Each structure stands twice: as structure tokens, then as C-alpha cells.
Short mmCIF file of C-alpha atoms in Angstrom, two decimals:
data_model
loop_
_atom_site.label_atom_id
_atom_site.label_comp_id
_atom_site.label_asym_id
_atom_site.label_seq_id
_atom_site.Cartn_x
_atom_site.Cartn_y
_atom_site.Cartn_z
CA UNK A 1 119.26 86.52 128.19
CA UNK A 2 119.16 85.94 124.53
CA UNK A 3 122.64 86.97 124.37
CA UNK A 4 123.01 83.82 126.75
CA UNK A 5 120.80 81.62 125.03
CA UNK A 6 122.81 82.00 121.39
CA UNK A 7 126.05 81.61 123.01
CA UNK A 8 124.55 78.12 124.87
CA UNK A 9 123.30 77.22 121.44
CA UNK A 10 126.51 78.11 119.60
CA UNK A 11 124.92 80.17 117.27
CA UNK A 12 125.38 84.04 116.05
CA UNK A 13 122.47 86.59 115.97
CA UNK A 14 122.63 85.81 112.11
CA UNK A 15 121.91 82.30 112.27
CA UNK A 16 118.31 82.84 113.46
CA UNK A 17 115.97 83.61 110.47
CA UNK A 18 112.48 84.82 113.06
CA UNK A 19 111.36 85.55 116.39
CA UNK A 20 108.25 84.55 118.03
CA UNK A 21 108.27 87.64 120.25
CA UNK A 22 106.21 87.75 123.74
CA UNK A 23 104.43 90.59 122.56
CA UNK A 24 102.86 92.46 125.44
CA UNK A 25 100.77 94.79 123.10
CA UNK A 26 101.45 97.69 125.50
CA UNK A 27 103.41 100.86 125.29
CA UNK A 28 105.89 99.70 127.68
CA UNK A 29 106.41 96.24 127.35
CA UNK A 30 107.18 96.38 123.69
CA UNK A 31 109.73 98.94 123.46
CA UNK A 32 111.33 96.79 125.96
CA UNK A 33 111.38 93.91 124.06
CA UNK A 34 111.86 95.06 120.75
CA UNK A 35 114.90 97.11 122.18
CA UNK A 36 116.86 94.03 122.77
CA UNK A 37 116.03 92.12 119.69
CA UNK A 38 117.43 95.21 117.50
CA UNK A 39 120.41 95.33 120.16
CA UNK A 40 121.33 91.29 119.79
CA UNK A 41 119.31 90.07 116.37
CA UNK A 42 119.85 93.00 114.40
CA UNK A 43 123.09 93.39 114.83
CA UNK A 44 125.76 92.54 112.10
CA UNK A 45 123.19 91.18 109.51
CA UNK A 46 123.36 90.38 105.89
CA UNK A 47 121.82 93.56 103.81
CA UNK A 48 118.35 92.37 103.06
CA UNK A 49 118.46 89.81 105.72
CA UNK A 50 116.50 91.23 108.62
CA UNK A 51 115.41 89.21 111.46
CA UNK A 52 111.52 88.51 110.78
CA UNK A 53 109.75 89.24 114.44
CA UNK A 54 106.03 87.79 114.75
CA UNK A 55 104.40 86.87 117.71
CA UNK A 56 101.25 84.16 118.31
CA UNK A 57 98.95 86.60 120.30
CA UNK A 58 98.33 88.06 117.00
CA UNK A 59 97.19 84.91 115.30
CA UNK A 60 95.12 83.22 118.14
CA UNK A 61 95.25 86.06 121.60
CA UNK A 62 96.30 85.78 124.53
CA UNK A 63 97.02 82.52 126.12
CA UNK A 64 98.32 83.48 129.50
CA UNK A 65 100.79 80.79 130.98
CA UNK A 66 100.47 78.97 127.97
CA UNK A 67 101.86 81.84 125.74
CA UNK A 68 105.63 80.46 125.30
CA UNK A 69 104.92 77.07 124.16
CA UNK A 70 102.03 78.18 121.72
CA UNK A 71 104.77 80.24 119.96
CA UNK A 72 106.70 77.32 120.22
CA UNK A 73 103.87 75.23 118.26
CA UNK A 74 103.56 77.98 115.86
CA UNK A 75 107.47 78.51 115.30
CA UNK A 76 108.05 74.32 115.01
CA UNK A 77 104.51 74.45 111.85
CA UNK A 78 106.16 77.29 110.32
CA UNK A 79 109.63 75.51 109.98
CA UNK A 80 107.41 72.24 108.53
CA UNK A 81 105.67 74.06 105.88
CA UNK A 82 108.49 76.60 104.87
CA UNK A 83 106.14 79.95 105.59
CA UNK A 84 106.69 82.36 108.40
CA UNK A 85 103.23 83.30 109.28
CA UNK A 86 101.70 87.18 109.28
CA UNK A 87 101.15 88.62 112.30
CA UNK A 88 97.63 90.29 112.24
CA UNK A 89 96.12 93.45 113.58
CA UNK A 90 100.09 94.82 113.96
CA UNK A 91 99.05 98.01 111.45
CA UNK A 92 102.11 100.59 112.02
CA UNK A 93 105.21 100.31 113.98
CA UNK A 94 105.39 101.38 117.98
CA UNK A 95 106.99 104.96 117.66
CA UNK A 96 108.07 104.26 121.17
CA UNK A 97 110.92 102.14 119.35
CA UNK A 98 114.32 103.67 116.91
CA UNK A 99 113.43 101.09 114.77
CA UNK A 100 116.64 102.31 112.84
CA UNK A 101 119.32 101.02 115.15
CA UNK A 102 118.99 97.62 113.84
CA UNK A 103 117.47 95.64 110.89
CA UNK A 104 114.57 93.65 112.57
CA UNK A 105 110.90 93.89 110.46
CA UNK A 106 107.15 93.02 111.78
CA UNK A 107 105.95 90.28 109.97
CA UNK A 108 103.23 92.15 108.11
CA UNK A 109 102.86 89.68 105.44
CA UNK A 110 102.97 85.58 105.25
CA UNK A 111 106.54 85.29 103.15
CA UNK A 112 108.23 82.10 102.47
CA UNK A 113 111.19 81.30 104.89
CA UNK A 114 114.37 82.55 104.09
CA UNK A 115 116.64 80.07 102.05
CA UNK A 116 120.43 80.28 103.88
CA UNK A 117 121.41 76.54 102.43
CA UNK A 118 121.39 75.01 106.34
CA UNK A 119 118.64 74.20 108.58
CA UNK A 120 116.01 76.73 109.84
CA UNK A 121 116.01 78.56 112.73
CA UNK A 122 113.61 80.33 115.14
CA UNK A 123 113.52 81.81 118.45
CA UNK A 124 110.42 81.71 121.22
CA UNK A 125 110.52 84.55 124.01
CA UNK A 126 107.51 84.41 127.31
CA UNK A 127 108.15 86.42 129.53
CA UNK A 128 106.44 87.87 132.83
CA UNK A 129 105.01 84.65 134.41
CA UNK A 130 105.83 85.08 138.10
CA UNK A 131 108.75 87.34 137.14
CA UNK A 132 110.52 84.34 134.87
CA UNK A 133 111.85 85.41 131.28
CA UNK A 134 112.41 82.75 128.92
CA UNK A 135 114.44 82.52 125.64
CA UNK A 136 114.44 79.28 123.63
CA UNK A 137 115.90 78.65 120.17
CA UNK A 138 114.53 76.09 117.73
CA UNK A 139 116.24 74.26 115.06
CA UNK A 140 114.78 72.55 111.62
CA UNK A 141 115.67 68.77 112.35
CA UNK A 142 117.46 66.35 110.09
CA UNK A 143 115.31 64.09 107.87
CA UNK A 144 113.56 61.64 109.19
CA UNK A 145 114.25 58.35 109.19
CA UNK A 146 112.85 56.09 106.28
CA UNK A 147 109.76 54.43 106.87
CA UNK A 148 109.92 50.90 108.19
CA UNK A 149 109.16 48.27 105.65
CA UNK A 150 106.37 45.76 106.16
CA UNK A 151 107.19 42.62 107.45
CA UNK A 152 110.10 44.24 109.38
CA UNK A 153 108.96 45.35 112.48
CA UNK A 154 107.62 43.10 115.39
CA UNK A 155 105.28 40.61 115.04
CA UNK A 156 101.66 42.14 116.47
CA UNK A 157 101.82 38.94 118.91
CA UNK A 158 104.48 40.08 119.64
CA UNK A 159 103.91 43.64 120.96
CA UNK A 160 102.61 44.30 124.54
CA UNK A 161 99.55 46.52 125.57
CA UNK A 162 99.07 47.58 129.10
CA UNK A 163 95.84 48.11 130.08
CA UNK A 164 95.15 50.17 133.07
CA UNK A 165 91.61 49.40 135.42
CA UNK A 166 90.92 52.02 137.95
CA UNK A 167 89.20 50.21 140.84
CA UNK A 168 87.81 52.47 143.73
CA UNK A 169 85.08 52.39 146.76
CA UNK A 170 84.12 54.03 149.72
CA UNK A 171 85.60 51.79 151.41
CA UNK A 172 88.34 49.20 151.82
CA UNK A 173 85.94 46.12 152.08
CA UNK A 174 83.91 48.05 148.88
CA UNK A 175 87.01 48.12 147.20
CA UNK A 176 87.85 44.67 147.95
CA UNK A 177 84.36 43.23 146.58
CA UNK A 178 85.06 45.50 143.52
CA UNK A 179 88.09 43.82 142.80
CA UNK A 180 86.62 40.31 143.11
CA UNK A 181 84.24 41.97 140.66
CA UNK A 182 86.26 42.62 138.00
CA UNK A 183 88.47 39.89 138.23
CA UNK A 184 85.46 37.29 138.31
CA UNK A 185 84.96 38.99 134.99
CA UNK A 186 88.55 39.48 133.50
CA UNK A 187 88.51 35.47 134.30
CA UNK A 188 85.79 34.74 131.56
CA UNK A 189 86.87 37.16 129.11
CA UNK A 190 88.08 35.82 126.39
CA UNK A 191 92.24 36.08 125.34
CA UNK A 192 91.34 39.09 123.30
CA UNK A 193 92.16 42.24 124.74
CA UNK A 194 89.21 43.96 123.22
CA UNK A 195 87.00 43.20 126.16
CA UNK A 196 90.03 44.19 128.30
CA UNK A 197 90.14 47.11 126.58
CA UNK A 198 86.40 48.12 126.47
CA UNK A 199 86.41 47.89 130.59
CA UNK A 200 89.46 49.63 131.38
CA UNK A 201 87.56 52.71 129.77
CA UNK A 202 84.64 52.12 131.47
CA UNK A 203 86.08 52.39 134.56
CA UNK A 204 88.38 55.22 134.03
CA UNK A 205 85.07 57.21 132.12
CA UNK A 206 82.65 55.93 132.95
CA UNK A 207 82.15 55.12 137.25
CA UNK A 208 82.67 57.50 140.08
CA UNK A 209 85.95 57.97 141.08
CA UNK A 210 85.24 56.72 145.06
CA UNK A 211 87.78 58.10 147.88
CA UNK A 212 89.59 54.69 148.07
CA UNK A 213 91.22 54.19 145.50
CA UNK A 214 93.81 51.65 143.17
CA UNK A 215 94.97 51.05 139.91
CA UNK A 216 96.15 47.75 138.35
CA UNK A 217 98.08 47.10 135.57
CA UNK A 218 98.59 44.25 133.08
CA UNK A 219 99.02 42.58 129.51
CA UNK A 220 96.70 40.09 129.47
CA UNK A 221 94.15 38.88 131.96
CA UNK A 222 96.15 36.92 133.92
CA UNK A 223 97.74 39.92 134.82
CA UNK A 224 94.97 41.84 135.58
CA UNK A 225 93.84 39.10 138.15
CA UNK A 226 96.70 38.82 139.63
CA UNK A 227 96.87 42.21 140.60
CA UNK A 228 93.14 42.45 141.80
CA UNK A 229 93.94 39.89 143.97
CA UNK A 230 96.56 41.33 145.35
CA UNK A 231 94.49 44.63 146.20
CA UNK A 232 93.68 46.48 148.85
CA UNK A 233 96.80 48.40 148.30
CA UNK A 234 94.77 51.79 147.99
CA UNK A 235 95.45 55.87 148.41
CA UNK A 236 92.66 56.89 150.41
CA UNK A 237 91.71 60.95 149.05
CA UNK A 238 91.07 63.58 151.10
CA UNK A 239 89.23 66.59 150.58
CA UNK A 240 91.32 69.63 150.75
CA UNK A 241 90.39 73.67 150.76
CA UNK A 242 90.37 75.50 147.32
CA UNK A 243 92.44 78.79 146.97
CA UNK A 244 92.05 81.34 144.12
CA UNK A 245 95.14 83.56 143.31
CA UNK A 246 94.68 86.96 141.64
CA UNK A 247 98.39 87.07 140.85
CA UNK A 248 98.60 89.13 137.54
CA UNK A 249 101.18 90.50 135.57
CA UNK A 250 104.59 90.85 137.70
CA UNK A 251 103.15 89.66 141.17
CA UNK A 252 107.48 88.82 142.13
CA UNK A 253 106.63 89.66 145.98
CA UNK A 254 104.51 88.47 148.62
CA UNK A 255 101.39 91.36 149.23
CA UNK A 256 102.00 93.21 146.24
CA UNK A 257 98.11 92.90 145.46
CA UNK A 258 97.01 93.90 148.76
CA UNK A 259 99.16 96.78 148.32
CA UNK A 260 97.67 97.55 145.18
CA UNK A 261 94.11 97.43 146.46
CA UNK A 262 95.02 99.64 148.47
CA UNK A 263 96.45 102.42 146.54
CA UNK A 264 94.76 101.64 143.28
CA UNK A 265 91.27 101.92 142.71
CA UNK A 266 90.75 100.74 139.16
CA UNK A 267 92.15 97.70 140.62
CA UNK A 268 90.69 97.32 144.06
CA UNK A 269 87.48 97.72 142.23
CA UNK A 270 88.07 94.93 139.76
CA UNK A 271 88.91 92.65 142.16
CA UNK A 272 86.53 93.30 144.43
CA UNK A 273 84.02 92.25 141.81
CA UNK A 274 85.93 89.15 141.37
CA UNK A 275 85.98 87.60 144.65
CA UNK A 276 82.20 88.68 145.08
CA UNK A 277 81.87 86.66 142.00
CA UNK A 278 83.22 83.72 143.47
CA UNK A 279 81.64 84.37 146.83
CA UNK A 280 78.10 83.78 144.93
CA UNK A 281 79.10 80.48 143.85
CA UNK A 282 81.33 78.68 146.98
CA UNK A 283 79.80 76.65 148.98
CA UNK A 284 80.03 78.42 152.34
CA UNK A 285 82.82 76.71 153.56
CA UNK A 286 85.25 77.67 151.56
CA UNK A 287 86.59 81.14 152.31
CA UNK A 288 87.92 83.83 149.89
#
């Protein structure tokens, strides 16, 4: 896979200065990982040019699904300020890993990023959710475009602000007399769109969202009227049944965790707790 992802980017191994590793924190996981970064990254490197491996969970935990794209975040500030970040609590190297058969090095102190003359680059690994591996490479962009001058850009009469009103009822007649509501109102509001503004919050924040419901759209009241008047053209939500999944780490097959209740205590037990958990606080038609 990473193999895959520098050819796609057109890159060698040596063009990427750090990885934001996955970082499993368990004795299997990250021999795993760290075997194929030493294998593809450490490969055919500069003498005193290792690849710099750090990974989020250190700096903030765990953050399940989310875990890829907060190394992303992490990878894209680092670039920014010119500082690849230290990875805490790593205190010695996995011994679970021949840390000798390539030059990759644990991030154990903040150091500034290396200086190769080009842009920066960084790589982002997640791995594990549903059985998907992912392998993204990041590159320092160009400099940004100069800041546009004032008096150059539009005119602020000129620029165009939508304003979204979410009307809704329990009904399509409510509805309707909602509608003639608001647009009785939009039709005395003055041409500022402060007042516009000001209500399209209210709605969206501040009134129960009712089970028929409609949005309009517009620029400037006139808009707005016009498209209450054109209402009902409403989605009408339904309540549906709420389902809890107890997936975890590598659930790639259908009844893998009722196998694993069944043959693994420690587990069975933990989830057992879980869905009486849940059981305490559904209302009683929902089933677990």
C-alpha cells in the first residue's frame, strides 16, 4: 500500500521527510506497521536523513474513526509552522521490531523540519476501520496568492447572501399558516438583511423541528416570499428504529462478535454489560 501510494504520487521513499503512523500501541499491531515503514521509508536514505515516524494518539489519544484525518490536521500544522511535533509517552523502542534494517527514528523530541531545498512532505496511515487501510501523502503547497487590494474586489452591493428559513409543522395546513407567517413578516422587514438574518437563526435554533417539514431559500425578501408562497412542498419525517453496533477492531465478517461471545469471556462479559447499559436507558420499544 504505501509502496502504491508513492508510486501514484510520483515520489521516492526519500522524498517524504515524516510519518504520522496509525499507531496501535499494541505488541502486534506495531511491529506490523513499523515493519513496512523500515521496508519502504527506510530504504535507500541519505546518512543522517531518517524518516521521522510520530503518530497523533500520542499527542491527543485515541480518536477512533476519526484517527486518519486528525493525523492529517496534525501533519498539514506541522508543515505550517516548520516543527515536527514529539510524540509523548513513546519512552523506549518496541523490541518486537529490528529496528536496524532500516533508518526510521520515533519522534522523541519536537525538532525543526528537515531543510531538503523543495517543499515538505508527510505521510498519514489509519488503518483497521472495518478492515480498510489507508495511506495518504501530503505536500507543503506553493505560496499563496497575494492579498487582494482594497477597492479591488466586488462591490459589497454587489455580493449575494443566501439566507436559509427552516419552516416546519405538524401538519400540512400548520405548515401552510407558518409560511403565511413568516412571509407576512419578511414583507415588512426592512431591505436590510439583518432582520433576515436574525430569523433564519431563529428558526433553524431556536423552534422545534416539526415532522413536516421545508426549507426556503433567498437573497433578499422578495425571495424569501416568493418561496413561502410557493410552499407546501414538504418531506414529511418518519420515526425510524435505533441500532447500536459493537463492531470493534477488525469486525471484516458478518457474526464475528457473536462468535466471540461465545468463545471469549473477557469479551462476552464486556458486552454484556454494555447492552444492559443501554437496556436501562431505551425506551421499551426499542430492542437491543
Amino acid at each position: 500500500m504505501i509502496r502504491a501510494a508513492l508510486s501514484a504520487a510520483g515520489l521516492a521513499a526519500r522524498d517524504v521527510d515524516v510519518v504520522e503512523g496509525h499507531g496501535t500501541g499494541t505488541r502486534l499491531g506495531d511491529p506490523i506497521e513499523a515493519q513496512a515503514l523500515l521496508a519502504t521509508y527506510g530504504r535507500d536514505r541519505e546518512p543522517g536523513d531518517p524518516l521521522w515516524l510520530g503518530s497523533v494518539k500520542s499527542n491527543i489519544g485515541h480518536t477512533q474513526a476519526a484517527a486518519g484525518v486528525a493525523g492529517i490536521i496534525k501533519t498539514v500544522l506541522a508543515m505550517e509552522h516548520g516543527v515536527l511535533p514529539k510524540s509523548l509517552h513513546s519512552g523506549t523502542r518496541s523490541d518486537q521490531v529490528d529496528w536496524s534494517e532500516g533508518a526510521v527514528e520515533l519522534l522523541a523530541e519536537a525538532r525543526p523540519w528537515p531543510g531538503r531545498g523543495g517543499p515538505r512532505r508527510g505521510a498519514v496511515s489509519s488503518f483497521g476501520i472495518s478492515g480498510t487501510n489507508a495511506h495518504v501523502i501530503l505536500e507543503q503547497a506553493g505560496p499563496a496568492d497575494a492579498p487582494e487590494r482594497p477597492g479591488t474586489g466586488p462591490e459589497p452591493a454587489t455580493r449575494r447572501t443566501v439566507v436559509p428559513w427552516v419552516v416546519s409543522g405538524r401538519s400540512a395546513a400548520a405548515l401552510r399558516e407558518q409560511a403565511d407567517n413568516l412571509a407576512a413578516f419578511a414583507a415588512t422587514t426592512e431591505p436590510d438583511l439583518t432582520a433576515l438574518l436574525d430569523a433564519g437563526a431563529a428558526l433553524a435554533t431556536g423552534r422545534a423541528a416539526l415532522e413536516h417539514r421545508a426549507v426556503v431559500l433567498g437573497t433578499d425578501r422578495e425571495a424569501l416570499v416568493r418561496g413561502l408562497d410557493a410552499l407546501p412542498l414538504t418531506d414529511t419525517v418518519r420515526d425510524g428504529r435505533l441500532a447500536f453496533l459493537f463492531t470493534g477492531q477488525g469486525a471484516q465478517r458478518p457474526g464475528m462478535g457473536r462468535e466471540a461471545h461465545a468463545v471469549f469471556p473477557v469479551f462476552a462479559d464486556a458486552l454484556d454489560e454494555a447492552v444492559a447499559a443501554l437496556d436501562r436507558h431505551l425506551p421499551d420499544r426499542c430492542a437491543t
